[in-house]
Short mmCIF file of C-alpha atoms in Angstrom, two decimals:
data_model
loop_
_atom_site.label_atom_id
_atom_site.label_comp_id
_atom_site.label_asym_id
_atom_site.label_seq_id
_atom_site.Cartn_x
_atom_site.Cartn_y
_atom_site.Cartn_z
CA UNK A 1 4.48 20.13 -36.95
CA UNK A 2 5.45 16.96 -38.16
CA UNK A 3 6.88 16.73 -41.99
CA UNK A 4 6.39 13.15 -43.36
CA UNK A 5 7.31 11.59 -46.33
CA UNK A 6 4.58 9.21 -46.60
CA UNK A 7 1.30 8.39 -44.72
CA UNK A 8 -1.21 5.99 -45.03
CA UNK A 9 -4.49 7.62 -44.56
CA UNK A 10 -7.35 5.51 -43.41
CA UNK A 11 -10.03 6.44 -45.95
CA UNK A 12 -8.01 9.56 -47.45
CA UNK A 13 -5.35 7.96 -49.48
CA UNK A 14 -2.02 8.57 -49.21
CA UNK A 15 -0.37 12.24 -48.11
CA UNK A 16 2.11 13.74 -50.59
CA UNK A 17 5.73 13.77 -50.03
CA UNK A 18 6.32 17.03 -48.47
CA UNK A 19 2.72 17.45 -47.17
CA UNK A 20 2.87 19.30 -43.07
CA UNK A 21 0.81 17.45 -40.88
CA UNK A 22 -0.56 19.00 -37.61
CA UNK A 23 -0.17 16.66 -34.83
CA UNK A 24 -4.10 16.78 -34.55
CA UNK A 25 -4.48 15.57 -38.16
CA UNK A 26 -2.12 12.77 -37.65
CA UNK A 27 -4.09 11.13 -34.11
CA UNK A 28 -7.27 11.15 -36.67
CA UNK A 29 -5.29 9.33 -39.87
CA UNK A 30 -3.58 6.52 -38.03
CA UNK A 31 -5.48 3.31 -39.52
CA UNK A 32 -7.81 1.79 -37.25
CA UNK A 33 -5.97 -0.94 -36.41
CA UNK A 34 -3.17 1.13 -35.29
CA UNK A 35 -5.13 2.65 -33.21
CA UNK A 36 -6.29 -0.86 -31.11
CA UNK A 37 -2.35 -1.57 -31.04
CA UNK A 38 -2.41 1.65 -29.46
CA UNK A 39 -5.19 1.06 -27.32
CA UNK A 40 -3.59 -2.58 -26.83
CA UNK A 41 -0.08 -1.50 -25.64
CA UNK A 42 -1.73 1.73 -23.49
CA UNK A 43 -4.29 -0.76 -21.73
CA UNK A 44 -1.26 -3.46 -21.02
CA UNK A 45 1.07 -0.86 -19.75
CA UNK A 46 -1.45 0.93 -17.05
CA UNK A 47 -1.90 -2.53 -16.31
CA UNK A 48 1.33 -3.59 -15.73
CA UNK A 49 2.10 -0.09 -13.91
CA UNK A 50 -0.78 -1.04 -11.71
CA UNK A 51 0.41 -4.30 -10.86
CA UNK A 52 3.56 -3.16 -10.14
CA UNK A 53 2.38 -0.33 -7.81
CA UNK A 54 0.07 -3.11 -5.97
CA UNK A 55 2.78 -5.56 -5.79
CA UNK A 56 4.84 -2.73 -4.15
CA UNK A 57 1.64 -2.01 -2.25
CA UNK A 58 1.10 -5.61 -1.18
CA UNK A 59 5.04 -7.03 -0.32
CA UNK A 60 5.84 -6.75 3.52
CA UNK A 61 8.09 -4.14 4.32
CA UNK A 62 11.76 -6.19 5.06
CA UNK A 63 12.61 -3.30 7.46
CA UNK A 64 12.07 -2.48 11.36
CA UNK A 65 11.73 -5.15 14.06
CA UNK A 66 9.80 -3.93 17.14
CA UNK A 67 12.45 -2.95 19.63
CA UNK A 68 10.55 -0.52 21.35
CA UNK A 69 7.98 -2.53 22.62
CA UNK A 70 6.12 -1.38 25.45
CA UNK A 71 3.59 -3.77 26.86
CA UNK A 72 -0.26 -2.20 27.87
CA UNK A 73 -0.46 -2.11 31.41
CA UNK A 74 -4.28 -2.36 31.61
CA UNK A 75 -3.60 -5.62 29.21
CA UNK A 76 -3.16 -8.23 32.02
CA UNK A 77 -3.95 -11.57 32.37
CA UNK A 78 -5.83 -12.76 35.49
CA UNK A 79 -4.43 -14.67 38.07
CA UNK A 80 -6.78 -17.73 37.19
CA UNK A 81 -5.79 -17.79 33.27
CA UNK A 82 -1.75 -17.11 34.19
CA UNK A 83 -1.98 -20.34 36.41
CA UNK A 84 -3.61 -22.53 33.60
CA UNK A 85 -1.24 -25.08 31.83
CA UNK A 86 -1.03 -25.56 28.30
CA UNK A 87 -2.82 -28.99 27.58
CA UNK A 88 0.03 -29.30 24.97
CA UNK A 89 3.14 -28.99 26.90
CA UNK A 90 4.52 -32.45 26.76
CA UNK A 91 3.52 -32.89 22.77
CA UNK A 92 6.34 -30.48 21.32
CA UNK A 93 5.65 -32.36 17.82
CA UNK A 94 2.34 -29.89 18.07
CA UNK A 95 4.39 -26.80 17.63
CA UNK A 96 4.39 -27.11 14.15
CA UNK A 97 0.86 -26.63 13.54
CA UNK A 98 0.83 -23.69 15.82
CA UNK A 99 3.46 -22.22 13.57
CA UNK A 100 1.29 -22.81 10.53
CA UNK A 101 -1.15 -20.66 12.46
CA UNK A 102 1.10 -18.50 13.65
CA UNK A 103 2.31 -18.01 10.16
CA UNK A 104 -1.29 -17.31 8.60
CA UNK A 105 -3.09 -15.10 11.33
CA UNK A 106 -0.26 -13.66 13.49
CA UNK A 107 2.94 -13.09 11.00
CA UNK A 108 1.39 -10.07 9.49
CA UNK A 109 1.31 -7.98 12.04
CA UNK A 110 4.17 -9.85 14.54
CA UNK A 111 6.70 -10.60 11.26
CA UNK A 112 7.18 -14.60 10.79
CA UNK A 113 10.12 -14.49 13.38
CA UNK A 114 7.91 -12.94 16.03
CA UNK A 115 9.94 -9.78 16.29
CA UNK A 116 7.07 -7.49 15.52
CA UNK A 117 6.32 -4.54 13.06
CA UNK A 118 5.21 -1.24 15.56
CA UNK A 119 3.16 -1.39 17.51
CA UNK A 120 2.95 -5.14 17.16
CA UNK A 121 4.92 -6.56 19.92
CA UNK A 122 8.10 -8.19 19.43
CA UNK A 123 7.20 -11.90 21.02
CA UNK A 124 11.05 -12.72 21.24
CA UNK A 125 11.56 -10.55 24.13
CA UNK A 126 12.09 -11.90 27.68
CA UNK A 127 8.58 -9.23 28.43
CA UNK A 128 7.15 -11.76 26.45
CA UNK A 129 8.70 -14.85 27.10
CA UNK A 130 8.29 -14.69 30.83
CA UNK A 131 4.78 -14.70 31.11
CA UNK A 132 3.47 -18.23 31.56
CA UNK A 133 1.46 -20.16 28.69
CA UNK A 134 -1.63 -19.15 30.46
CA UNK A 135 -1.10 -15.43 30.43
CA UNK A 136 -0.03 -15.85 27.18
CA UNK A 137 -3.26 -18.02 26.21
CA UNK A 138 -5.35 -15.24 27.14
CA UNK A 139 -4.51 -13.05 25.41
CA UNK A 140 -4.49 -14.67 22.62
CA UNK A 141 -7.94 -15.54 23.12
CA UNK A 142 -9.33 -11.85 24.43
CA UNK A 143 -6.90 -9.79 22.13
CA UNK A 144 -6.71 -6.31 23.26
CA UNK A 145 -8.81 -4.15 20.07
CA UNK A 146 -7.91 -0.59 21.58
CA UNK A 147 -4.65 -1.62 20.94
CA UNK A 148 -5.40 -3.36 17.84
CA UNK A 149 -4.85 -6.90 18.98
CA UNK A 150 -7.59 -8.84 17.29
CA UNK A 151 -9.53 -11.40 19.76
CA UNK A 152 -9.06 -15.16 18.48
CA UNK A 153 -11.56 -16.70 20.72
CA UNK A 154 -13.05 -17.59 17.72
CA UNK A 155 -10.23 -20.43 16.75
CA UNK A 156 -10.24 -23.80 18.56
CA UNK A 157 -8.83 -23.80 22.17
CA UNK A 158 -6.11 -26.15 20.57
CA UNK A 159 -5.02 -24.30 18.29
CA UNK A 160 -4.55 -21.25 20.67
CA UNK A 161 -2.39 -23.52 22.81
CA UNK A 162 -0.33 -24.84 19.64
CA UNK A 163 0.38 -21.18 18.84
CA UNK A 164 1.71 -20.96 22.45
CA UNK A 165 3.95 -23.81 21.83
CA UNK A 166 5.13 -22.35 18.25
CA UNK A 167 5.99 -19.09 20.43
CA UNK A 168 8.20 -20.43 23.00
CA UNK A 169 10.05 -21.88 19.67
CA UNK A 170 10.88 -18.29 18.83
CA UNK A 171 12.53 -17.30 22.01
CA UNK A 172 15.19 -20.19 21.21
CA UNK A 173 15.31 -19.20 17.62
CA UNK A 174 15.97 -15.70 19.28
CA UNK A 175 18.57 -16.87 21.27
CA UNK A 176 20.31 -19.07 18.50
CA UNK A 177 20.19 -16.17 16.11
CA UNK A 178 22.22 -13.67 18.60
CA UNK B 1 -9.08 -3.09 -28.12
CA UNK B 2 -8.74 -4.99 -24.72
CA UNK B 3 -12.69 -5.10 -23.00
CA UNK B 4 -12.58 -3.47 -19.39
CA UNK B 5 -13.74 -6.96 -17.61
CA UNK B 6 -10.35 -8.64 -19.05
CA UNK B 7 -8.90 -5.39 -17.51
CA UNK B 8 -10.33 -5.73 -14.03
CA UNK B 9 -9.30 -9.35 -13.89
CA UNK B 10 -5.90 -8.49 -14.80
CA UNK B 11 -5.92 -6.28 -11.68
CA UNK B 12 -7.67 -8.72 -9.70
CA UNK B 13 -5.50 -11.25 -10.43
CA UNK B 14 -2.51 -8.99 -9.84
CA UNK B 15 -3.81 -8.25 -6.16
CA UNK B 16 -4.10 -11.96 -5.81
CA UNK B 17 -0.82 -12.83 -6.81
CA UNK B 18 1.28 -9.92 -4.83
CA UNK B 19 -1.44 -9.90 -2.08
CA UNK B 20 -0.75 -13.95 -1.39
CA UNK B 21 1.85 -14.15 0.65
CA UNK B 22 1.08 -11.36 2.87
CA UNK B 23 -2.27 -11.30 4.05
CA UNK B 24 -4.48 -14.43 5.75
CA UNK B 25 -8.17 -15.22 6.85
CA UNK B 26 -8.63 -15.84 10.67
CA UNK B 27 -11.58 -17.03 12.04
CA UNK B 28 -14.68 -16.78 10.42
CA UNK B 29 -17.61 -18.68 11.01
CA UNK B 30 -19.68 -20.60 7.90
CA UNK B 31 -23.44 -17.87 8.54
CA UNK B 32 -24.54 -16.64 5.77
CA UNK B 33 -27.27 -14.31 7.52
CA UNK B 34 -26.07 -14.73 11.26
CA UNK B 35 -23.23 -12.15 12.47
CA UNK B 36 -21.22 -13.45 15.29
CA UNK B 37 -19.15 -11.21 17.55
CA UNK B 38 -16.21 -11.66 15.31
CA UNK B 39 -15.27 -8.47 13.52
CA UNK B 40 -13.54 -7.82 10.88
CA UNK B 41 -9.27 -7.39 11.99
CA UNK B 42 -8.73 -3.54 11.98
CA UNK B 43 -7.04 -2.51 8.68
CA UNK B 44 -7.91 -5.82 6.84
CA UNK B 45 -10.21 -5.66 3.30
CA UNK B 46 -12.79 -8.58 2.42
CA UNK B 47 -14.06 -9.00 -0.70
CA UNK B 48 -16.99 -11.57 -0.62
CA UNK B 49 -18.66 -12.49 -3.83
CA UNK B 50 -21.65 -14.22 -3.38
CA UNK B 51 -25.39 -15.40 -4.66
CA UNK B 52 -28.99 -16.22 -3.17
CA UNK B 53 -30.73 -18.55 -5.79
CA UNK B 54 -34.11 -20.21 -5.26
CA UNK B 55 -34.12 -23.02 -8.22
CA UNK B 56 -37.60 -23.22 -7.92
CA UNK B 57 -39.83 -20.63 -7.45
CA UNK B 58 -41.87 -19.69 -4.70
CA UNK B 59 -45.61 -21.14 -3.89
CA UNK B 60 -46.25 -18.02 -4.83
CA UNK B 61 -45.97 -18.22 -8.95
CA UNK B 62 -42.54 -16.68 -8.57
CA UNK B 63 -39.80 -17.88 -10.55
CA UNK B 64 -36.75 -19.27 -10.39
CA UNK B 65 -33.81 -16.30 -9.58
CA UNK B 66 -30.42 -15.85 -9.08
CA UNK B 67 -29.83 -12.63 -6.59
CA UNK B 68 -25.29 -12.03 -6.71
CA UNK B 69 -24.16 -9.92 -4.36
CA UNK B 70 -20.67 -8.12 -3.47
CA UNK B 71 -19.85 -7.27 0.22
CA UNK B 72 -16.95 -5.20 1.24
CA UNK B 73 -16.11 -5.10 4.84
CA UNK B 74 -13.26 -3.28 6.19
CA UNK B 75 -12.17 -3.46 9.85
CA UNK B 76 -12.04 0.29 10.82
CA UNK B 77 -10.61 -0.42 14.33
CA UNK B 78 -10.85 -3.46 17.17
CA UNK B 79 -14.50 -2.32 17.88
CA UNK B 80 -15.98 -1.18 14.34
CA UNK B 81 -16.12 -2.75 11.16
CA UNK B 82 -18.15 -1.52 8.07
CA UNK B 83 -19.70 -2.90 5.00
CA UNK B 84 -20.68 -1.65 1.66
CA UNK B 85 -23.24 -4.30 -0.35
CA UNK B 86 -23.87 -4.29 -3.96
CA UNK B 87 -27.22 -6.36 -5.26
CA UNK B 88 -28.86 -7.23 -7.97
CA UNK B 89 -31.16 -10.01 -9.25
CA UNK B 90 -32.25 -12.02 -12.16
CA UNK B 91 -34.96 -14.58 -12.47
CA UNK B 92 -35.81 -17.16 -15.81
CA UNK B 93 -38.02 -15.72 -17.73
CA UNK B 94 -37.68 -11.92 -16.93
CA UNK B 95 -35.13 -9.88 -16.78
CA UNK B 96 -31.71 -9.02 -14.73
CA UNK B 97 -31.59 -5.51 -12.43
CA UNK B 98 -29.86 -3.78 -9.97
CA UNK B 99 -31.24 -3.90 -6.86
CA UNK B 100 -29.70 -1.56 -4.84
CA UNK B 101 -27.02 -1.20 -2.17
CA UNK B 102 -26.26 -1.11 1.76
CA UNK B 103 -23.95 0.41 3.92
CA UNK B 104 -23.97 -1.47 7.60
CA UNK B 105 -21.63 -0.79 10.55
CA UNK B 106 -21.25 -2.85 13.37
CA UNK B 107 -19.36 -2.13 16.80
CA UNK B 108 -18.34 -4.38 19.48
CA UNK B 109 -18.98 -2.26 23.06
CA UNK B 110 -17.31 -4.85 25.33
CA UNK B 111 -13.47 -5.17 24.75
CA UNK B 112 -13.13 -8.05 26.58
CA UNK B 113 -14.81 -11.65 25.75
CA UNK B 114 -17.25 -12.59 28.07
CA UNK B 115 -19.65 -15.39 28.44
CA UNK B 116 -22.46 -13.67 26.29
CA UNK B 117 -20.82 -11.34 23.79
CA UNK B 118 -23.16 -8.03 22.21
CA UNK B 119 -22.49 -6.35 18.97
CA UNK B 120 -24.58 -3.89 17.74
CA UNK B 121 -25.79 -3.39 14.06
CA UNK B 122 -26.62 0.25 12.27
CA UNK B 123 -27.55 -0.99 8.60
CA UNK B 124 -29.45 2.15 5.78
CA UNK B 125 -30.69 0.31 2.46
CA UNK B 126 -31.21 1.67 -0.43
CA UNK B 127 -32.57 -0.71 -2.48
CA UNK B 128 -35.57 -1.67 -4.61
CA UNK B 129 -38.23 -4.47 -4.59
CA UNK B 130 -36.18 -6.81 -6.73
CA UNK B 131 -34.01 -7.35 -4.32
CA UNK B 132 -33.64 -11.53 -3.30
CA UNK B 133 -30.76 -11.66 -1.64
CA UNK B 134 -32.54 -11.91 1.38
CA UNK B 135 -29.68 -11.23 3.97
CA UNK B 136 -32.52 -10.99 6.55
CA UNK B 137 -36.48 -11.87 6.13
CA UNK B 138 -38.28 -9.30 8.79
CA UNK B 139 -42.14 -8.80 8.28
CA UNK B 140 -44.12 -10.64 5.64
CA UNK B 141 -43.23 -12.56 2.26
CA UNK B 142 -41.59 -10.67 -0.23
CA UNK B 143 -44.03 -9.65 -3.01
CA UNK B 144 -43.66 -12.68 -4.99
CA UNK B 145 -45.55 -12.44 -8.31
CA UNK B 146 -44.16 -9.13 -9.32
CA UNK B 147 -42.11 -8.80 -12.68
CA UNK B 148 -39.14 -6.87 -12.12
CA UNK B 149 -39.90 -3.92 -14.76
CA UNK B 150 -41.88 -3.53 -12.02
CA UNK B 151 -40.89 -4.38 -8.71
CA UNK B 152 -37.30 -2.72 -9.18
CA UNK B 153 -39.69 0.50 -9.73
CA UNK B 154 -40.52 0.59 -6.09
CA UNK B 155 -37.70 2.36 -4.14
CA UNK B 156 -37.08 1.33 -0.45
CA UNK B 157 -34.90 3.05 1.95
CA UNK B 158 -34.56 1.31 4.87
CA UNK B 159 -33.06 1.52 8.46
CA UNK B 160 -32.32 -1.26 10.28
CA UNK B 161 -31.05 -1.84 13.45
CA UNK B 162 -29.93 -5.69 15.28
CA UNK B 163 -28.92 -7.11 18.34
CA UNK B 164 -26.08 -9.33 18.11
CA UNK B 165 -25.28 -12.06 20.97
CA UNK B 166 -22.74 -14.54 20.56
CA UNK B 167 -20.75 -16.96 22.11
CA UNK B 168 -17.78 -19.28 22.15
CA UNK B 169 -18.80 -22.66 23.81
CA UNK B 170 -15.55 -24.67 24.01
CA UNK B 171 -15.31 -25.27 20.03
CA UNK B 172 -18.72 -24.17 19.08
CA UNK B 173 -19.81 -20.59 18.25
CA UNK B 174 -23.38 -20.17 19.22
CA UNK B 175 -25.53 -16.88 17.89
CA UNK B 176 -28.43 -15.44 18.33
CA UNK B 177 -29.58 -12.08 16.27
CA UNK B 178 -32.67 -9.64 16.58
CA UNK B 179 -33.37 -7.35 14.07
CA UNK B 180 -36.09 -4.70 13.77
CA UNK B 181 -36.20 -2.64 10.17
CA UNK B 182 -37.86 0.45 9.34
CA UNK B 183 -39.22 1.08 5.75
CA UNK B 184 -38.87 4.97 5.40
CA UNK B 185 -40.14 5.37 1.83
CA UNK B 186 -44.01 4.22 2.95
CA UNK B 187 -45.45 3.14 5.68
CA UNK B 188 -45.01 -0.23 6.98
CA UNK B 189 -44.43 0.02 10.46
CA UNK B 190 -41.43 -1.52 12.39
CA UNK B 191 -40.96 -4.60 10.82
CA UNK B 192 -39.02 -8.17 13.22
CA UNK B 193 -36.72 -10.44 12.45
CA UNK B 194 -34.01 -13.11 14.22
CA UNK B 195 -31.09 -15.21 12.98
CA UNK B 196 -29.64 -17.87 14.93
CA UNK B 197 -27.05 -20.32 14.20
CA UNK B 198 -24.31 -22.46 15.50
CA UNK B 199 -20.97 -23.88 14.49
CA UNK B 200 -17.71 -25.26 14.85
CA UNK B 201 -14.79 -26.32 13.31
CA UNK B 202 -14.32 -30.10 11.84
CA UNK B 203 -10.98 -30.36 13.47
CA UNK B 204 -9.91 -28.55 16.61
CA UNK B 205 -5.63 -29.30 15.59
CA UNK B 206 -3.83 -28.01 13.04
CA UNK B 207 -1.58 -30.40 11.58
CA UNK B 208 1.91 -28.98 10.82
CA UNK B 209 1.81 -29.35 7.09
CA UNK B 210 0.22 -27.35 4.38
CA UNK B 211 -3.16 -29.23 3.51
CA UNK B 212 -5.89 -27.86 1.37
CA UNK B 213 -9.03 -30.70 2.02
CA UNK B 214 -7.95 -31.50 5.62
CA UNK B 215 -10.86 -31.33 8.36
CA UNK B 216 -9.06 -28.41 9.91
CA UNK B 217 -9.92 -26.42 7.02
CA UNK B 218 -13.47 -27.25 7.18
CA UNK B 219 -16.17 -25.68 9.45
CA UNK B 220 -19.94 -26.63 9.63
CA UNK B 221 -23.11 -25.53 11.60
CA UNK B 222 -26.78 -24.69 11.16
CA UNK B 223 -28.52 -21.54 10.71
CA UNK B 224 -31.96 -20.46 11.36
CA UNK B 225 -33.53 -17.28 10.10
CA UNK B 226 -37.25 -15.39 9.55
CA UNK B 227 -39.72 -13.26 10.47
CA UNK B 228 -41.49 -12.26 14.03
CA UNK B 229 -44.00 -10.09 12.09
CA UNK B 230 -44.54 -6.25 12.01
CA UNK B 231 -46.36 -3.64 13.73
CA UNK B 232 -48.61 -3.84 10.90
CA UNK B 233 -49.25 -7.20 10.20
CA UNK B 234 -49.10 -8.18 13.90
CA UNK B 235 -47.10 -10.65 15.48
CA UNK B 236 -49.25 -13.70 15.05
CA UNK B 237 -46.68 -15.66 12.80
CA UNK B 238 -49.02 -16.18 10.21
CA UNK B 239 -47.67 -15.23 6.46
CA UNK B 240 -43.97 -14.74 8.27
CA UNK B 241 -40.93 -16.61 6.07
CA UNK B 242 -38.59 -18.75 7.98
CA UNK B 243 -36.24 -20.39 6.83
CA UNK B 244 -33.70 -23.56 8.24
CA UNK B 245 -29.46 -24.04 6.56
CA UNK B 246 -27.23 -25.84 7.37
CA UNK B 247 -24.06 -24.21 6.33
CA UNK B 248 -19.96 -25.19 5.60
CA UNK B 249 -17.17 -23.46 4.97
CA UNK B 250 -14.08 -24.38 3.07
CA UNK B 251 -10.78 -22.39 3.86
CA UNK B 252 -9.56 -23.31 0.55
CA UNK B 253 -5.90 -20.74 1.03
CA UNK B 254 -4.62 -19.15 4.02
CA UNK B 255 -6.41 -15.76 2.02
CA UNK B 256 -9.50 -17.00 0.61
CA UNK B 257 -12.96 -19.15 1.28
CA UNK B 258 -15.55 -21.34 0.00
CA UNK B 259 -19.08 -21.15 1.86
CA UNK B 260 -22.09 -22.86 0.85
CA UNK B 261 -25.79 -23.31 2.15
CA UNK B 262 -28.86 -25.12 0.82
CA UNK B 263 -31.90 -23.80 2.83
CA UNK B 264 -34.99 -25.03 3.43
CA UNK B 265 -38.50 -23.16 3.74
CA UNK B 266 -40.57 -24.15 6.65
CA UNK B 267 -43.82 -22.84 5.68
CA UNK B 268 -45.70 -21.61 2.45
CA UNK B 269 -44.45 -17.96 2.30
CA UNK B 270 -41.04 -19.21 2.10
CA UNK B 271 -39.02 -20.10 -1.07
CA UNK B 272 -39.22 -23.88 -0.54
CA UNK B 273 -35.52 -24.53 -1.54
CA UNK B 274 -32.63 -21.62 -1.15
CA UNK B 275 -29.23 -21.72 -2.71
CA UNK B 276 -26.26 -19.93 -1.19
CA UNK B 277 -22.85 -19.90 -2.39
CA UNK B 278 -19.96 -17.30 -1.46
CA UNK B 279 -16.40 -16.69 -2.25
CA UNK B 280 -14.43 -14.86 0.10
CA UNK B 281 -11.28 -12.92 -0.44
CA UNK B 282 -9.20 -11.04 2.14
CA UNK B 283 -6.24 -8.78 1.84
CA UNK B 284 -5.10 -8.20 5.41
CA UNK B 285 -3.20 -4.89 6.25
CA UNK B 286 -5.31 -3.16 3.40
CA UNK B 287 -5.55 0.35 5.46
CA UNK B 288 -2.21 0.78 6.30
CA UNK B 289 -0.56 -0.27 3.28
CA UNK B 290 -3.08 2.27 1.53
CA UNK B 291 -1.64 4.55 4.02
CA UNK B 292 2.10 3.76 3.28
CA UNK B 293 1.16 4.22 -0.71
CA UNK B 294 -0.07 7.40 -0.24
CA UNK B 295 3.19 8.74 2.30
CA UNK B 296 0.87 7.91 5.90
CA UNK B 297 1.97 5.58 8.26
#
């Protein structure tokens, strides 16, 4: 029970000083307009709750590079694709554009600096960086979708070789960063 | 008090924001009724907004329309990927309805890319006679004079299955699609359809700074769609739509595109000029952060 002084009724006139109020009787006096602030402020707050719960939702986790990576054995590149050479070798300059790739379709899942959220792998490790730009190449290209590695056959056969390039940048980065 | 729609946008708009920096579109090709064996990344969420409009009507005394459409398509794993469609249609001079809605799963059986590359396509419809969006065109014309008080009367569930081939030529995607559907609510035999359509990109380098209108960004092709008749009407051709687009597609963020797609009837029981126009939206690593919201992994 709530004991008010003074109320403006909406249609009702004005309660008597000393007047109890149930709590019910109160939600059906407040003035209309009240009641849209209330509706106003309710409606922005879920909202904003929302938003923060999907921006929570949404924002990379900052934690856990793969160091556990354990590469598929049945995931191996043919002898024929290992031996191919990237196109793109001796035009380092490209590299850049394969990081703007890199950054759009691969960081998601292989964190910008390549070191991999599970059971992405973690592209700065020598497992990785030993295997030539072919291998590489290929599997870019077939992916591996048992294991959740999207095919990107679908992108232009340059770009697939500028991400190559981008990825031997990391191993360096790697290095500089120890 | 606030309207719902303002609400929703709100929300929207909040996804798009926090959603931006985190989540990308690969490769997608320009179709608008040809799949290619491109599935949707496992865990990732599209949201594609998008509208069939014939400006003039058909032959046909049908009128001008405007069919919108919302697709969802979620990449369950490497090999599936699923879609939920939401339809409805309005045309001058009659009224606006909702047409109905489709679920459609598609699964990749090879794992590996190979020179030809199946998919196969499980699609149930349940939608009405107003429906325009015309995704596919198997059997005859649609029923063109019909107001929609009345068409959107006439319930249709449908089973459809296709045949996906595709391709990767160097730069170009080439595809080729076979459809056969099933109308369970009355009998109309098996009705046949194909898509085909090819594509590639403008630019085959990416250039190593940000640029929103450069050629890389940009992908073009042709599409080809229509009828091969039913096991009703036979498989003569005659009275069959068919249709010829060419198609682009604008990569307009590293999260969102722009496709569009004027198309052209070939014969008389086709709409003699089509309109398509989609917006696509993708929020990659959907499942699993769904997951991590609700304590999963």
């Amino acid at each position: 029970m709530i004991e008010m002084s003074e109320l403006k009724c909406a249609g009702r006139g004005t309660l008597a000083s000393g007047d109890r109020v149930g709590t019910g009787c109160l939600a059906c006096s407040v003035p209309a307009k009240q009641k849209n602030l209330f509706a106003w402020v309710g409606t922005v707050t879920a909202t904003l709750a929302l938003t923060l719960a999907l921006c929570a939702m949404f924002t990379p986790p900052a934690h856990a590079q793969n160091l556990t990576y354990i590469q598929d054995p049945k995931w191996q590149a043919p002898p024929e694709a290992s031996a191919k050479v990237n196109p793109l070798a001796n035009k380092p300059q490209l590299a850049a554009g394969g990081k703007k790739i890199f950054l759009r379709d691969c960081a998601q899942c292989h964190r910008p600096d390549g070191t991999g959220l599970p059971p992405a792998a973690n592209l700065t490790l020598p497992l990785v960086q030993q295997q030539s730009d072919g291998a590489l190449f290929w599997k870019i290209t077939q992916g591996n979708t048992g294991k959740k590695m999207p095919s990107f056959s679908g992108a232009p056969d340059a770009q697939r070789w500028q991400v190559v390039l981008f990825l031997r940048t990391l191993e360096r980065s790697a290095r500089a960063g120890q | 008090m606030p309207r719902p729609k303002f609400a929703f946008f709100v929300i929207f708009l909040a996804i798009a924001l926090c959603a931006g920096s985190s989540i990308a579109v690969a490769q997608e090709s320009p179709y608008f009724t040809t799949y290619d064996h491109h599935l949707e990344e496992p865990g990732n969420l599209e949201l594609e907004f998008s509208s069939t409009s014939a400006p003039v009507g058909g032959t046909r005394a049908d009128s001008a329309f405007v069919a919108p459409y919302l697709e969802l398509e979620y990449g369950v794993t490497g090999w599936w990927t699923t879609e939920l469609y939401l339809e409805g249609q309005g045309r001058v001079g009659d009224s606006a309805v909702f047409t109905g809605w489709r679920i459609e799963n598609r699964f990749r059986p090879l794992k590996r890319e190979h020179w030809i590359n199946p998919v196969l396509y499980f699609e149930y419809e349940n939608i009405n006679e107003a429906t325009r969006i015309l995704k596919e065109t198997p059997g005859g014309p649609p029923d063109f004079g019909a107001p929609n008080a009345e068409s959107s009367r006439a319930r249709a569930h449908e089973i459809e299955a296709k045949l996906i081939l595709s391709s990767q030529v160097h730069n170009w995607n080439i595809a080729e699609n076979f459809l056969a559907e099933k109308n369970l609510s009355r009998s109309e035999g098996f009705e046949f359809g194909y898509s085909v359509g090819a594509s590639r990109p403008l630019s085959t380098l990416a250039s190593g700074s940000d640029c929103r209108f450069c050629a890389e960004n940009m992908s073009a092709g042709v599409e080809a769609y229509g009828s091969l008749g039913s096991t009703v009407l036979g498989f003569t051709g005659r009275g069959n739509s068919q249709y010829i687009a060419p198609v682009v597609q604008w990569q307009v963020s590293s999260n969102s595109r722009v496709k569009f797609s004027p198309g052209f009837g070939l014969n008389d029981h086709s709409y003699p000029f089509l309109l398509r126009f989609s917006y696509t939206y993708e929020i990659r690593g959907f499942g699993r952060k769904l997951a991590a919201l609700w304590g999963g992994r």
